C-alpha positions as protocol buffer text, in pm:
chain_id: "A"
residue {
  index: 1
  type: MET
  ca { x: 1009 y: 2667 z: -3236 }
}
residue {
  index: 2
  type: ASP
  ca { x: 879 y: 2597 z: -2889 }
}
residue {
  index: 3
  type: GLN
  ca { x: 787 y: 2931 z: -2729 }
}
residue {
  index: 4
  type: ARG
  ca { x: 1002 y: 2861 z: -2422 }
}
residue {
  index: 5
  type: PHE
  ca { x: 1319 y: 2882 z: -2636 }
}
residue {
  index: 6
  type: ILE
  ca { x: 1244 y: 3226 z: -2788 }
}
residue {
  index: 7
  type: PRO
  ca { x: 1392 y: 3451 z: -2511 }
}
residue {
  index: 8
  type: LEU
  ca { x: 1706 y: 3236 z: -2483 }
}
residue {
  index: 9
  type: ASN
  ca { x: 1764 y: 3226 z: -2856 }
}
residue {
  index: 10
  type: ALA
  ca { x: 1708 y: 3603 z: -2872 }
}
residue {
  index: 11
  type: LEU
  ca { x: 1973 y: 3657 z: -2598 }
}
residue {
  index: 12
  type: ILE
  ca { x: 2224 y: 3447 z: -2793 }
}
residue {
  index: 13
  type: ALA
  ca { x: 2144 y: 3619 z: -3124 }
}
residue {
  index: 14
  type: LEU
  ca { x: 2168 y: 3967 z: -2974 }
}
residue {
  index: 15
  type: THR
  ca { x: 2511 y: 3876 z: -2839 }
}
residue {
  index: 16
  type: GLU
  ca { x: 2652 y: 3677 z: -3129 }
}
residue {
  index: 17
  type: GLY
  ca { x: 2477 y: 3845 z: -3425 }
}
residue {
  index: 18
  type: THR
  ca { x: 2343 y: 3512 z: -3548 }
}
residue {
  index: 19
  type: SER
  ca { x: 2132 y: 3495 z: -3871 }
}
residue {
  index: 20
  type: ASN
  ca { x: 2156 y: 3869 z: -3951 }
}
residue {
  index: 21
  type: TRP
  ca { x: 2030 y: 3972 z: -3609 }
}
residue {
  index: 22
  type: PRO
  ca { x: 2178 y: 4292 z: -3467 }
}
residue {
  index: 23
  type: ARG
  ca { x: 2423 y: 4237 z: -3182 }
}
residue {
  index: 24
  type: PRO
  ca { x: 2381 y: 4528 z: -2939 }
}
residue {
  index: 25
  type: LEU
  ca { x: 2504 y: 4315 z: -2648 }
}
residue {
  index: 26
  type: GLY
  ca { x: 2803 y: 4205 z: -2855 }
}
residue {
  index: 27
  type: ASP
  ca { x: 2865 y: 4566 z: -2949 }
}
residue {
  index: 28
  type: GLN
  ca { x: 2890 y: 4649 z: -2580 }
}
residue {
  index: 29
  type: GLY
  ca { x: 3169 y: 4390 z: -2553 }
}
residue {
  index: 30
  type: PHE
  ca { x: 2976 y: 4088 z: -2431 }
}
residue {
  index: 31
  type: ARG
  ca { x: 3060 y: 3735 z: -2542 }
}
residue {
  index: 32
  type: LEU
  ca { x: 2863 y: 3421 z: -2463 }
}
residue {
  index: 33
  type: ALA
  ca { x: 3012 y: 3248 z: -2158 }
}
residue {
  index: 34
  type: ALA
  ca { x: 2783 y: 2960 z: -2055 }
}
residue {
  index: 35
  type: LEU
  ca { x: 2430 y: 2822 z: -2068 }
}
residue {
  index: 36
  type: GLU
  ca { x: 2218 y: 2640 z: -1810 }
}
residue {
  index: 37
  type: VAL
  ca { x: 2463 y: 2672 z: -1522 }
}
residue {
  index: 38
  type: PRO
  ca { x: 2344 y: 2586 z: -1166 }
}
residue {
  index: 39
  type: VAL
  ca { x: 2469 y: 2842 z: -920 }
}
residue {
  index: 40
  type: THR
  ca { x: 2443 y: 2807 z: -541 }
}
residue {
  index: 41
  type: THR
  ca { x: 2377 y: 3137 z: -367 }
}
residue {
  index: 42
  type: SER
  ca { x: 2311 y: 3230 z: -5 }
}
residue {
  index: 43
  type: ARG
  ca { x: 1941 y: 3197 z: -78 }
}
residue {
  index: 44
  type: GLY
  ca { x: 1967 y: 2861 z: -251 }
}
residue {
  index: 45
  type: LYS
  ca { x: 2041 y: 2725 z: -601 }
}
residue {
  index: 46
  type: VAL
  ca { x: 1934 y: 2893 z: -923 }
}
residue {
  index: 47
  type: VAL
  ca { x: 1998 y: 2774 z: -1280 }
}
residue {
  index: 48
  type: VAL
  ca { x: 2132 y: 3062 z: -1491 }
}
residue {
  index: 49
  type: ASP
  ca { x: 1988 y: 3019 z: -1838 }
}
residue {
  index: 50
  type: PHE
  ca { x: 2233 y: 3252 z: -2012 }
}
residue {
  index: 51
  type: SER
  ca { x: 2557 y: 3421 z: -1915 }
}
residue {
  index: 52
  type: ALA
  ca { x: 2796 y: 3650 z: -2100 }
}
residue {
  index: 53
  type: SER
  ca { x: 3115 y: 3827 z: -2003 }
}
residue {
  index: 54
  type: CYS
  ca { x: 3261 y: 4163 z: -2105 }
}
residue {
  index: 55
  type: ARG
  ca { x: 3625 y: 4253 z: -2043 }
}
residue {
  index: 56
  type: VAL
  ca { x: 3617 y: 4600 z: -2198 }
}
residue {
  index: 57
  type: ASP
  ca { x: 3729 y: 4856 z: -1939 }
}
residue {
  index: 58
  type: ASN
  ca { x: 3592 y: 4726 z: -1609 }
}
residue {
  index: 59
  type: PRO
  ca { x: 3482 y: 4361 z: -1649 }
}
residue {
  index: 60
  type: ASP
  ca { x: 3110 y: 4283 z: -1643 }
}
residue {
  index: 61
  type: LEU
  ca { x: 2933 y: 3948 z: -1600 }
}
residue {
  index: 62
  type: LEU
  ca { x: 2578 y: 3930 z: -1730 }
}
residue {
  index: 63
  type: VAL
  ca { x: 2347 y: 3653 z: -1596 }
}
residue {
  index: 64
  type: ALA
  ca { x: 2000 y: 3618 z: -1740 }
}
residue {
  index: 65
  type: GLU
  ca { x: 1679 y: 3430 z: -1685 }
}
residue {
  index: 66
  type: ALA
  ca { x: 1505 y: 3351 z: -2015 }
}
residue {
  index: 67
  type: LYS
  ca { x: 1136 y: 3370 z: -1924 }
}
residue {
  index: 68
  type: SER
  ca { x: 879 y: 3260 z: -2178 }
}
residue {
  index: 69
  type: GLY
  ca { x: 577 y: 3273 z: -1942 }
}
residue {
  index: 70
  type: ASN
  ca { x: 394 y: 3557 z: -1774 }
}
residue {
  index: 71
  type: ASN
  ca { x: 505 y: 3514 z: -1415 }
}
residue {
  index: 72
  type: VAL
  ca { x: 814 y: 3584 z: -1209 }
}
residue {
  index: 73
  type: GLU
  ca { x: 890 y: 3335 z: -935 }
}
residue {
  index: 74
  type: PRO
  ca { x: 975 y: 3540 z: -621 }
}
residue {
  index: 75
  type: ASP
  ca { x: 1213 y: 3277 z: -477 }
}
residue {
  index: 76
  type: GLN
  ca { x: 1399 y: 3256 z: -808 }
}
residue {
  index: 77
  type: LEU
  ca { x: 1422 y: 3635 z: -828 }
}
residue {
  index: 78
  type: ASP
  ca { x: 1558 y: 3650 z: -475 }
}
residue {
  index: 79
  type: ARG
  ca { x: 1829 y: 3394 z: -559 }
}
residue {
  index: 80
  type: TYR
  ca { x: 1937 y: 3600 z: -857 }
}
residue {
  index: 81
  type: GLY
  ca { x: 1947 y: 3902 z: -627 }
}
residue {
  index: 82
  type: ALA
  ca { x: 2167 y: 3717 z: -377 }
}
residue {
  index: 83
  type: MET
  ca { x: 2404 y: 3585 z: -640 }
}
residue {
  index: 84
  type: THR
  ca { x: 2763 y: 3711 z: -640 }
}
residue {
  index: 85
  type: VAL
  ca { x: 3030 y: 3681 z: -903 }
}
residue {
  index: 86
  type: ALA
  ca { x: 3218 y: 3446 z: -666 }
}
residue {
  index: 87
  type: ASP
  ca { x: 2910 y: 3220 z: -660 }
}
residue {
  index: 88
  type: PHE
  ca { x: 2913 y: 3202 z: -1037 }
}
residue {
  index: 89
  type: ALA
  ca { x: 3290 y: 3158 z: -1058 }
}
residue {
  index: 90
  type: ARG
  ca { x: 3266 y: 2837 z: -855 }
}
residue {
  index: 91
  type: GLN
  ca { x: 3093 y: 2684 z: -1159 }
}
residue {
  index: 92
  type: VAL
  ca { x: 3242 y: 2869 z: -1456 }
}
residue {
  index: 93
  type: THR
  ca { x: 3605 y: 2982 z: -1480 }
}
residue {
  index: 94
  type: LEU
  ca { x: 3618 y: 3352 z: -1540 }
}
residue {
  index: 95
  type: GLY
  ca { x: 3997 y: 3387 z: -1532 }
}
residue {
  index: 96
  type: SER
  ca { x: 4179 y: 3705 z: -1453 }
}
residue {
  index: 97
  type: PRO
  ca { x: 4090 y: 3935 z: -1282 }
}
residue {
  index: 98
  type: GLY
  ca { x: 3948 y: 3777 z: -968 }
}
residue {
  index: 99
  type: PRO
  ca { x: 3574 y: 3774 z: -888 }
}
residue {
  index: 100
  type: ASP
  ca { x: 3596 y: 4088 z: -671 }
}
residue {
  index: 101
  type: ALA
  ca { x: 3685 y: 4294 z: -976 }
}
residue {
  index: 102
  type: TRP
  ca { x: 3376 y: 4198 z: -1174 }
}
residue {
  index: 103
  type: ASN
  ca { x: 3047 y: 4386 z: -1192 }
}
residue {
  index: 104
  type: LEU
  ca { x: 2739 y: 4160 z: -1193 }
}
residue {
  index: 105
  type: GLU
  ca { x: 2445 y: 4247 z: -1421 }
}
residue {
  index: 106
  type: ARG
  ca { x: 2119 y: 4059 z: -1363 }
}
residue {
  index: 107
  type: VAL
  ca { x: 1873 y: 4048 z: -1657 }
}
residue {
  index: 108
  type: TYR
  ca { x: 1529 y: 3898 z: -1719 }
}
residue {
  index: 109
  type: ALA
  ca { x: 1448 y: 3828 z: -2084 }
}
residue {
  index: 110
  type: CYS
  ca { x: 1078 y: 3801 z: -2169 }
}
residue {
  index: 111
  type: LEU
  ca { x: 829 y: 3818 z: -2455 }
}
residue {
  index: 112
  type: SER
  ca { x: 668 y: 4151 z: -2541 }
}
residue {
  index: 113
  type: ASP
  ca { x: 315 y: 4028 z: -2471 }
}
residue {
  index: 114
  type: ALA
  ca { x: 415 y: 3941 z: -2115 }
}
residue {
  index: 115
  type: VAL
  ca { x: 619 y: 4252 z: -2030 }
}
residue {
  index: 116
  type: GLU
  ca { x: 366 y: 4423 z: -1801 }
}
residue {
  index: 117
  type: SER
  ca { x: 317 y: 4106 z: -1597 }
}
residue {
  index: 118
  type: ILE
  ca { x: 693 y: 4047 z: -1577 }
}
residue {
  index: 119
  type: LYS
  ca { x: 757 y: 4407 z: -1467 }
}
residue {
  index: 120
  type: LEU
  ca { x: 497 y: 4368 z: -1195 }
}
residue {
  index: 121
  type: GLY
  ca { x: 665 y: 4048 z: -1077 }
}
residue {
  index: 122
  type: LEU
  ca { x: 1009 y: 4208 z: -1077 }
}
residue {
  index: 123
  type: SER
  ca { x: 887 y: 4497 z: -864 }
}
residue {
  index: 124
  type: GLY
  ca { x: 788 y: 4263 z: -584 }
}
residue {
  index: 125
  type: GLY
  ca { x: 1121 y: 4093 z: -528 }
}
residue {
  index: 126
  type: ASP
  ca { x: 1446 y: 4177 z: -360 }
}
residue {
  index: 127
  type: GLY
  ca { x: 1651 y: 4132 z: -677 }
}
residue {
  index: 128
  type: VAL
  ca { x: 1709 y: 4433 z: -901 }
}
residue {
  index: 129
  type: CYS
  ca { x: 1709 y: 4320 z: -1265 }
}
residue {
  index: 130
  type: SER
  ca { x: 1731 y: 4487 z: -1602 }
}
residue {
  index: 131
  type: LEU
  ca { x: 1476 y: 4381 z: -1861 }
}
residue {
  index: 132
  type: LEU
  ca { x: 1519 y: 4254 z: -2221 }
}
residue {
  index: 133
  type: ILE
  ca { x: 1191 y: 4243 z: -2415 }
}
residue {
  index: 134
  type: VAL
  ca { x: 1161 y: 4037 z: -2732 }
}
residue {
  index: 135
  type: GLY
  ca { x: 889 y: 4124 z: -2986 }
}
residue {
  index: 136
  type: PRO
  ca { x: 806 y: 3998 z: -3336 }
}
residue {
  index: 137
  type: GLU
  ca { x: 1010 y: 4270 z: -3512 }
}
residue {
  index: 138
  type: ARG
  ca { x: 1212 y: 4440 z: -3243 }
}
residue {
  index: 139
  type: ALA
  ca { x: 1397 y: 4384 z: -2919 }
}
residue {
  index: 140
  type: TRP
  ca { x: 1469 y: 4647 z: -2657 }
}
residue {
  index: 141
  type: PHE
  ca { x: 1661 y: 4666 z: -2332 }
}
residue {
  index: 142
  type: GLU
  ca { x: 1565 y: 4862 z: -2021 }
}
residue {
  index: 143
  type: PRO
  ca { x: 1855 y: 4882 z: -1775 }
}
residue {
  index: 144
  type: CYS
  ca { x: 1767 y: 4891 z: -1406 }
}
residue {
  index: 145
  type: ASP
  ca { x: 1893 y: 5160 z: -1171 }
}
residue {
  index: 146
  type: GLY
  ca { x: 2269 y: 5121 z: -1120 }
}
residue {
  index: 147
  type: SER
  ca { x: 2326 y: 4909 z: -1429 }
}
residue {
  index: 148
  type: ARG
  ca { x: 2634 y: 4985 z: -1637 }
}
residue {
  index: 149
  type: LEU
  ca { x: 2468 y: 4846 z: -1951 }
}
residue {
  index: 150
  type: SER
  ca { x: 2337 y: 5074 z: -2224 }
}
residue {
  index: 151
  type: ALA
  ca { x: 1974 y: 5080 z: -2324 }
}
residue {
  index: 152
  type: PHE
  ca { x: 1892 y: 4981 z: -2683 }
}
residue {
  index: 153
  type: ASP
  ca { x: 1592 y: 4935 z: -2911 }
}
residue {
  index: 154
  type: VAL
  ca { x: 1673 y: 4747 z: -3230 }
}
residue {
  index: 155
  type: ALA
  ca { x: 1475 y: 4618 z: -3525 }
}
residue {
  index: 156
  type: THR
  ca { x: 1504 y: 4239 z: -3576 }
}
residue {
  index: 157
  type: PRO
  ca { x: 1418 y: 4017 z: -3872 }
}
residue {
  index: 158
  type: VAL
  ca { x: 1042 y: 3947 z: -3888 }
}
residue {
  index: 159
  type: GLY
  ca { x: 936 y: 3634 z: -3700 }
}
residue {
  index: 160
  type: LEU
  ca { x: 1109 y: 3421 z: -3445 }
}
residue {
  index: 161
  type: PRO
  ca { x: 1471 y: 3435 z: -3338 }
}
residue {
  index: 162
  type: PRO
  ca { x: 1720 y: 3199 z: -3503 }
}
residue {
  index: 163
  type: ARG
  ca { x: 1674 y: 2831 z: -3420 }
}
residue {
  index: 164
  type: ILE
  ca { x: 1983 y: 2795 z: -3200 }
}
residue {
  index: 165
  type: VAL
  ca { x: 1851 y: 2605 z: -2897 }
}
residue {
  index: 166
  type: VAL
  ca { x: 1565 y: 2385 z: -3011 }
}
residue {
  index: 167
  type: ILE
  ca { x: 1558 y: 2102 z: -2755 }
}
residue {
  index: 168
  type: ASP
  ca { x: 1614 y: 2057 z: -2384 }
}
residue {
  index: 169
  type: PRO
  ca { x: 1564 y: 1765 z: -2139 }
}
residue {
  index: 170
  type: GLN
  ca { x: 1186 y: 1829 z: -2139 }
}
residue {
  index: 171
  type: SER
  ca { x: 1155 y: 1793 z: -2517 }
}
residue {
  index: 172
  type: PRO
  ca { x: 971 y: 1486 z: -2656 }
}
residue {
  index: 173
  type: ASP
  ca { x: 1153 y: 1191 z: -2806 }
}
residue {
  index: 174
  type: GLY
  ca { x: 1059 y: 1285 z: -3158 }
}
residue {
  index: 175
  type: GLU
  ca { x: 1246 y: 1618 z: -3138 }
}
residue {
  index: 176
  type: PHE
  ca { x: 1557 y: 1444 z: -3013 }
}
residue {
  index: 177
  type: LEU
  ca { x: 1534 y: 1192 z: -3297 }
}
residue {
  index: 178
  type: GLU
  ca { x: 1501 y: 1469 z: -3556 }
}
residue {
  index: 179
  type: LEU
  ca { x: 1850 y: 1581 z: -3456 }
}
residue {
  index: 180
  type: LEU
  ca { x: 2017 y: 1252 z: -3361 }
}
residue {
  index: 181
  type: LEU
  ca { x: 1923 y: 1017 z: -3645 }
}
residue {
  index: 182
  type: PRO
  ca { x: 2088 y: 1233 z: -3913 }
}
residue {
  index: 183
  type: GLU
  ca { x: 2402 y: 1242 z: -3697 }
}
residue {
  index: 184
  type: ILE
  ca { x: 2401 y: 864 z: -3670 }
}
residue {
  index: 185
  type: THR
  ca { x: 2364 y: 839 z: -4048 }
}
residue {
  index: 186
  type: ALA
  ca { x: 2651 y: 1087 z: -4093 }
}
residue {
  index: 187
  type: ALA
  ca { x: 2867 y: 880 z: -3851 }
}
residue {
  index: 188
  type: ALA
  ca { x: 2791 y: 569 z: -4058 }
}
residue {
  index: 189
  type: ARG
  ca { x: 2884 y: 760 z: -4373 }
}
residue {
  index: 190
  type: ARG
  ca { x: 3223 y: 833 z: -4216 }
}
residue {
  index: 191
  type: GLN
  ca { x: 3256 y: 462 z: -4132 }
}
residue {
  index: 192
  type: GLU
  ca { x: 3269 y: 523 z: -3758 }
}
residue {
  index: 193
  type: THR
  ca { x: 3195 y: 208 z: -3563 }
}
residue {
  index: 194
  type: THR
  ca { x: 3103 y: 339 z: -3217 }
}
residue {
  index: 195
  type: ILE
  ca { x: 3013 y: 679 z: -3086 }
}
residue {
  index: 196
  type: ALA
  ca { x: 2901 y: 791 z: -2737 }
}
residue {
  index: 197
  type: VAL
  ca { x: 2555 y: 944 z: -2726 }
}
residue {
  index: 198
  type: ALA
  ca { x: 2711 y: 1242 z: -2550 }
}
residue {
  index: 199
  type: SER
  ca { x: 2922 y: 1300 z: -2863 }
}
residue {
  index: 200
  type: LEU
  ca { x: 2614 y: 1272 z: -3086 }
}
residue {
  index: 201
  type: VAL
  ca { x: 2432 y: 1532 z: -2877 }
}
residue {
  index: 202
  type: ASP
  ca { x: 2741 y: 1756 z: -2895 }
}
residue {
  index: 203
  type: ARG
  ca { x: 2737 y: 1733 z: -3271 }
}
residue {
  index: 204
  type: ALA
  ca { x: 2362 y: 1797 z: -3296 }
}
residue {
  index: 205
  type: VAL
  ca { x: 2316 y: 2066 z: -3032 }
}
residue {
  index: 206
  type: ARG
  ca { x: 2484 y: 2401 z: -3070 }
}
residue {
  index: 207
  type: TYR
  ca { x: 2678 y: 2534 z: -2772 }
}
residue {
  index: 208
  type: PHE
  ca { x: 2639 y: 2203 z: -2594 }
}
residue {
  index: 209
  type: LYS
  ca { x: 2990 y: 2227 z: -2450 }
}
residue {
  index: 210
  type: LEU
  ca { x: 2902 y: 2564 z: -2296 }
}
residue {
  index: 211
  type: CYS
  ca { x: 2618 y: 2409 z: -2091 }
}
residue {
  index: 212
  type: GLY
  ca { x: 2658 y: 2311 z: -1729 }
}
residue {
  index: 213
  type: ALA
  ca { x: 2767 y: 1956 z: -1648 }
}
residue {
  index: 214
  type: ALA
  ca { x: 2432 y: 1861 z: -1492 }
}
residue {
  index: 215
  type: TYR
  ca { x: 2246 y: 1984 z: -1797 }
}
residue {
  index: 216
  type: GLN
  ca { x: 2479 y: 1796 z: -2032 }
}
residue {
  index: 217
  type: GLY
  ca { x: 2414 y: 1480 z: -1831 }
}
residue {
  index: 218
  type: SER
  ca { x: 2037 y: 1526 z: -1847 }
}
residue {
  index: 219
  type: MET
  ca { x: 2047 y: 1584 z: -2222 }
}
residue {
  index: 220
  type: THR
  ca { x: 2264 y: 1278 z: -2276 }
}
residue {
  index: 221
  type: ARG
  ca { x: 2034 y: 1056 z: -2067 }
}
residue {
  index: 222
  type: ARG
  ca { x: 1724 y: 1189 z: -2250 }
}
residue {
  index: 223
  type: ALA
  ca { x: 1893 y: 1131 z: -2587 }
}
residue {
  index: 224
  type: THR
  ca { x: 1982 y: 776 z: -2482 }
}
residue {
  index: 225
  type: ASP
  ca { x: 1622 y: 709 z: -2371 }
}
residue {
  index: 226
  type: ALA
  ca { x: 1487 y: 847 z: -2702 }
}
residue {
  index: 227
  type: LEU
  ca { x: 1713 y: 624 z: -2907 }
}
residue {
  index: 228
  type: ARG
  ca { x: 1633 y: 317 z: -2701 }
}
residue {
  index: 229
  type: SER
  ca { x: 1262 y: 383 z: -2739 }
}
residue {
  index: 230
  type: TYR
  ca { x: 1311 y: 423 z: -3111 }
}
residue {
  index: 231
  type: LEU
  ca { x: 1491 y: 89 z: -3138 }
}
residue {
  index: 232
  type: ARG
  ca { x: 1217 y: -85 z: -2934 }
}
residue {
  index: 233
  type: ASP
  ca { x: 952 y: 38 z: -3175 }
}
residue {
  index: 234
  type: GLU
  ca { x: 1141 y: 17 z: -3502 }
}
residue {
  index: 235
  type: LYS
  ca { x: 1356 y: -240 z: -3673 }
}
residue {
  index: 236
  type: ASP
  ca { x: 1674 y: -53 z: -3762 }
}
residue {
  index: 237
  type: GLU
  ca { x: 1964 y: -243 z: -3906 }
}
residue {
  index: 238
  type: LEU
  ca { x: 2196 y: 58 z: -3910 }
}
residue {
  index: 239
  type: PHE
  ca { x: 2274 y: 85 z: -3540 }
}
residue {
  index: 240
  type: SER
  ca { x: 2222 y: -52 z: -3189 }
}
residue {
  index: 241
  type: ILE
  ca { x: 2272 y: 108 z: -2851 }
}
residue {
  index: 242
  type: GLU
  ca { x: 2462 y: -23 z: -2554 }
}
residue {
  index: 243
  type: TYR
  ca { x: 2490 y: 89 z: -2196 }
}
residue {
  index: 244
  type: GLY
  ca { x: 2776 y: 333 z: -2155 }
}
residue {
  index: 245
  type: SER
  ca { x: 3030 y: 395 z: -1882 }
}
residue {
  index: 246
  type: GLN
  ca { x: 3091 y: 711 z: -1686 }
}
residue {
  index: 247
  type: ALA
  ca { x: 3355 y: 794 z: -1944 }
}
residue {
  index: 248
  type: SER
  ca { x: 3084 y: 806 z: -2210 }
}
residue {
  index: 249
  type: GLY
  ca { x: 2906 y: 1088 z: -2036 }
}
residue {
  index: 250
  type: GLY
  ca { x: 2659 y: 880 z: -1842 }
}
residue {
  index: 251
  type: GLY
  ca { x: 2459 y: 788 z: -2151 }
}
residue {
  index: 252
  type: GLY
  ca { x: 2467 y: 503 z: -2397 }
}
residue {
  index: 253
  type: VAL
  ca { x: 2705 y: 418 z: -2680 }
}
residue {
  index: 254
  type: VAL
  ca { x: 2575 y: 380 z: -3037 }
}
residue {
  index: 255
  type: ARG
  ca { x: 2726 y: 96 z: -3235 }
}
residue {
  index: 256
  type: ILE
  ca { x: 2707 y: 115 z: -3615 }
}
residue {
  index: 257
  type: GLU
  ca { x: 2606 y: -237 z: -3717 }
}
residue {
  index: 258
  type: GLN
  ca { x: 2600 y: -216 z: -4093 }
}
residue {
  index: 259
  type: SER
  ca { x: 2692 y: 87 z: -4294 }
}
residue {
  index: 260
  type: PRO
  ca { x: 2616 y: 113 z: -4666 }
}
residue {
  index: 261
  type: ALA
  ca { x: 2955 y: 279 z: -4700 }
}
residue {
  index: 262
  type: THR
  ca { x: 3106 y: -73 z: -4663 }
}
residue {
  index: 263
  type: PHE
  ca { x: 2880 y: -227 z: -4926 }
}
residue {
  index: 264
  type: ASP
  ca { x: 2990 y: -322 z: -5275 }
}
residue {
  index: 265
  type: PRO
  ca { x: 2961 y: 5 z: -5475 }
}
residue {
  index: 266
  type: ARG
  ca { x: 2674 y: -143 z: -5671 }
}
residue {
  index: 267
  type: GLY
  ca { x: 2464 y: -168 z: -5354 }
}
residue {
  index: 268
  type: GLU
  ca { x: 2581 y: 137 z: -5163 }
}
residue {
  index: 269
  type: THR
  ca { x: 2339 y: 381 z: -5320 }
}
residue {
  index: 270
  type: GLN
  ca { x: 2043 y: 153 z: -5263 }
}
residue {
  index: 271
  type: GLY
  ca { x: 2154 y: 100 z: -4904 }
}
residue {
  index: 272
  type: TRP
  ca { x: 2158 y: 471 z: -4823 }
}
residue {
  index: 273
  type: GLN
  ca { x: 1826 y: 521 z: -4996 }
}
residue {
  index: 274
  type: ARG
  ca { x: 1670 y: 243 z: -4789 }
}
residue {
  index: 275
  type: ILE
  ca { x: 1798 y: 399 z: -4465 }
}
residue {
  index: 276
  type: GLN
  ca { x: 1664 y: 736 z: -4571 }
}
residue {
  index: 277
  type: ARG
  ca { x: 1316 y: 601 z: -4651 }
}
residue {
  index: 278
  type: HIS
  ca { x: 1302 y: 405 z: -4324 }
}
residue {
  index: 279
  type: THR
  ca { x: 1400 y: 699 z: -4107 }
}
residue {
  index: 280
  type: GLU
  ca { x: 1172 y: 947 z: -4284 }
}
residue {
  index: 281
  type: ARG
  ca { x: 876 y: 708 z: -4231 }
}
residue {
  index: 282
  type: ARG
  ca { x: 959 y: 702 z: -3860 }
}
residue {
  index: 283
  type: LEU
  ca { x: 969 y: 1077 z: -3832 }
}
residue {
  index: 284
  type: ARG
  ca { x: 684 y: 1160 z: -4070 }
}
residue {
  index: 285
  type: GLY
  ca { x: 435 y: 1400 z: -3925 }
}
residue {
  index: 286
  type: LYS
  ca { x: 670 y: 1541 z: -3659 }
}
residue {
  index: 287
  type: ALA
  ca { x: 764 y: 1908 z: -3665 }
}
residue {
  index: 288
  type: SER
  ca { x: 1116 y: 1957 z: -3804 }
}
residue {
  index: 289
  type: ALA
  ca { x: 1370 y: 2079 z: -3552 }
}
residue {
  index: 290
  type: GLY
  ca { x: 1626 y: 2156 z: -3821 }
}
residue {
  index: 291
  type: VAL
  ca { x: 1932 y: 2352 z: -3719 }
}
residue {
  index: 292
  type: VAL
  ca { x: 2133 y: 2581 z: -3939 }
}
residue {
  index: 293
  type: GLY
  ca { x: 2428 y: 2383 z: -4072 }
}
residue {
  index: 294
  type: GLN
  ca { x: 2276 y: 2039 z: -4001 }
}
residue {
  index: 295
  type: LEU
  ca { x: 2257 y: 1785 z: -4283 }
}
residue {
  index: 296
  type: SER
  ca { x: 1913 y: 1676 z: -4393 }
}
residue {
  index: 297
  type: PHE
  ca { x: 1829 y: 1318 z: -4483 }
}
residue {
  index: 298
  type: ASP
  ca { x: 1817 y: 1418 z: -4850 }
}
residue {
  index: 299
  type: GLU
  ca { x: 2160 y: 1579 z: -4823 }
}
residue {
  index: 300
  type: LEU
  ca { x: 2309 y: 1276 z: -4652 }
}
residue {
  index: 301
  type: ALA
  ca { x: 2177 y: 1045 z: -4922 }
}
residue {
  index: 302
  type: THR
  ca { x: 2292 y: 1278 z: -5198 }
}
residue {
  index: 303
  type: GLU
  ca { x: 2644 y: 1284 z: -5052 }
}
residue {
  index: 304
  type: ALA
  ca { x: 2652 y: 907 z: -5046 }
}
residue {
  index: 305
  type: ILE
  ca { x: 2528 y: 882 z: -5404 }
}
residue {
  index: 306
  type: GLY
  ca { x: 2756 y: 1168 z: -5512 }
}
residue {
  index: 307
  type: GLY
  ca { x: 3055 y: 957 z: -5421 }
}
residue {
  index: 308
  type: ASP
  ca { x: 3003 y: 775 z: -5753 }
}
residue {
  index: 309
  type: GLU
  ca { x: 3081 y: 1100 z: -5929 }
}
residue {
  index: 310
  type: GLY
  ca { x: 3392 y: 1176 z: -5728 }
}
residue {
  index: 311
  type: GLU
  ca { x: 3221 y: 1441 z: -5511 }
}
residue {
  index: 312
  type: GLU
  ca { x: 3259 y: 1435 z: -5139 }
}
residue {
  index: 313
  type: GLY
  ca { x: 3047 y: 1654 z: -4905 }
}
residue {
  index: 314
  type: ASP
  ca { x: 3131 y: 1784 z: -4561 }
}
residue {
  index: 315
  type: ASP
  ca { x: 2976 y: 1533 z: -4320 }
}
residue {
  index: 316
  type: ALA
  ca { x: 3054 y: 1730 z: -4006 }
}
residue {
  index: 317
  type: THR
  ca { x: 2792 y: 1946 z: -3843 }
}
residue {
  index: 318
  type: ASP
  ca { x: 2842 y: 2226 z: -3595 }
}
């Protein structure tokens, strides 16, 4: 996992209880609200990496910056400090009660080896933020003065947080392809003929619908570029990609050209195996970006072959 995704994935896991992680934020009543939302404040725009809402007793809105580096950007900290619930509510619908009834909690999430540097940076800004620290085997929360959140120090499974968010618009083409090509194969298995790239990304990327519209657009365009680059470099008879309309999310549209699912049964198995070999050759040597619940190439081929025995797998991914 890319280090820059560790604090964000830890925030999600500590809220949702993903992959046997404790959920101390969830236990305080917080539920994931949105990811990567641009919010305009009186000091300028800031992209909120993570937000969660709590409606227990008096409602709380938690906004967090997931910081994988060692430095705090003073301008960014000041924008968090200037943010109001009304600023956030212009982008994300909070529902009843109105913004004035909500308490805003600002949090920086960082890695344990950077905590002293981050604390120093936070002390030099106008914004008052609580701190979530993520270590290899524990995570702890230090509320700032005036926070209504409870401190915690919890043991976590050894190693990295769950692989929830594994790509973003800055990720290389290969990491997009690791997620998208299995989804295209699954779409062909279901005998779909066209699918918007935005829909492919939605199937491949968890919580995609909770991301801000600008972020969704950037992800869709990057995915489209990665697939176009792939098709320029590789001969792939399974699919092509066309320019999409605004209705397709601003990205391209994948057209399934020839699915083995439509072959004579005697050739279907060989067709899926050929697709599997071709795609694995293209991705060989690249780090896997596998996501819990996502079908592997082996599983996709096995499902296709298993049809001869009357077995049907679940092609959908979350």
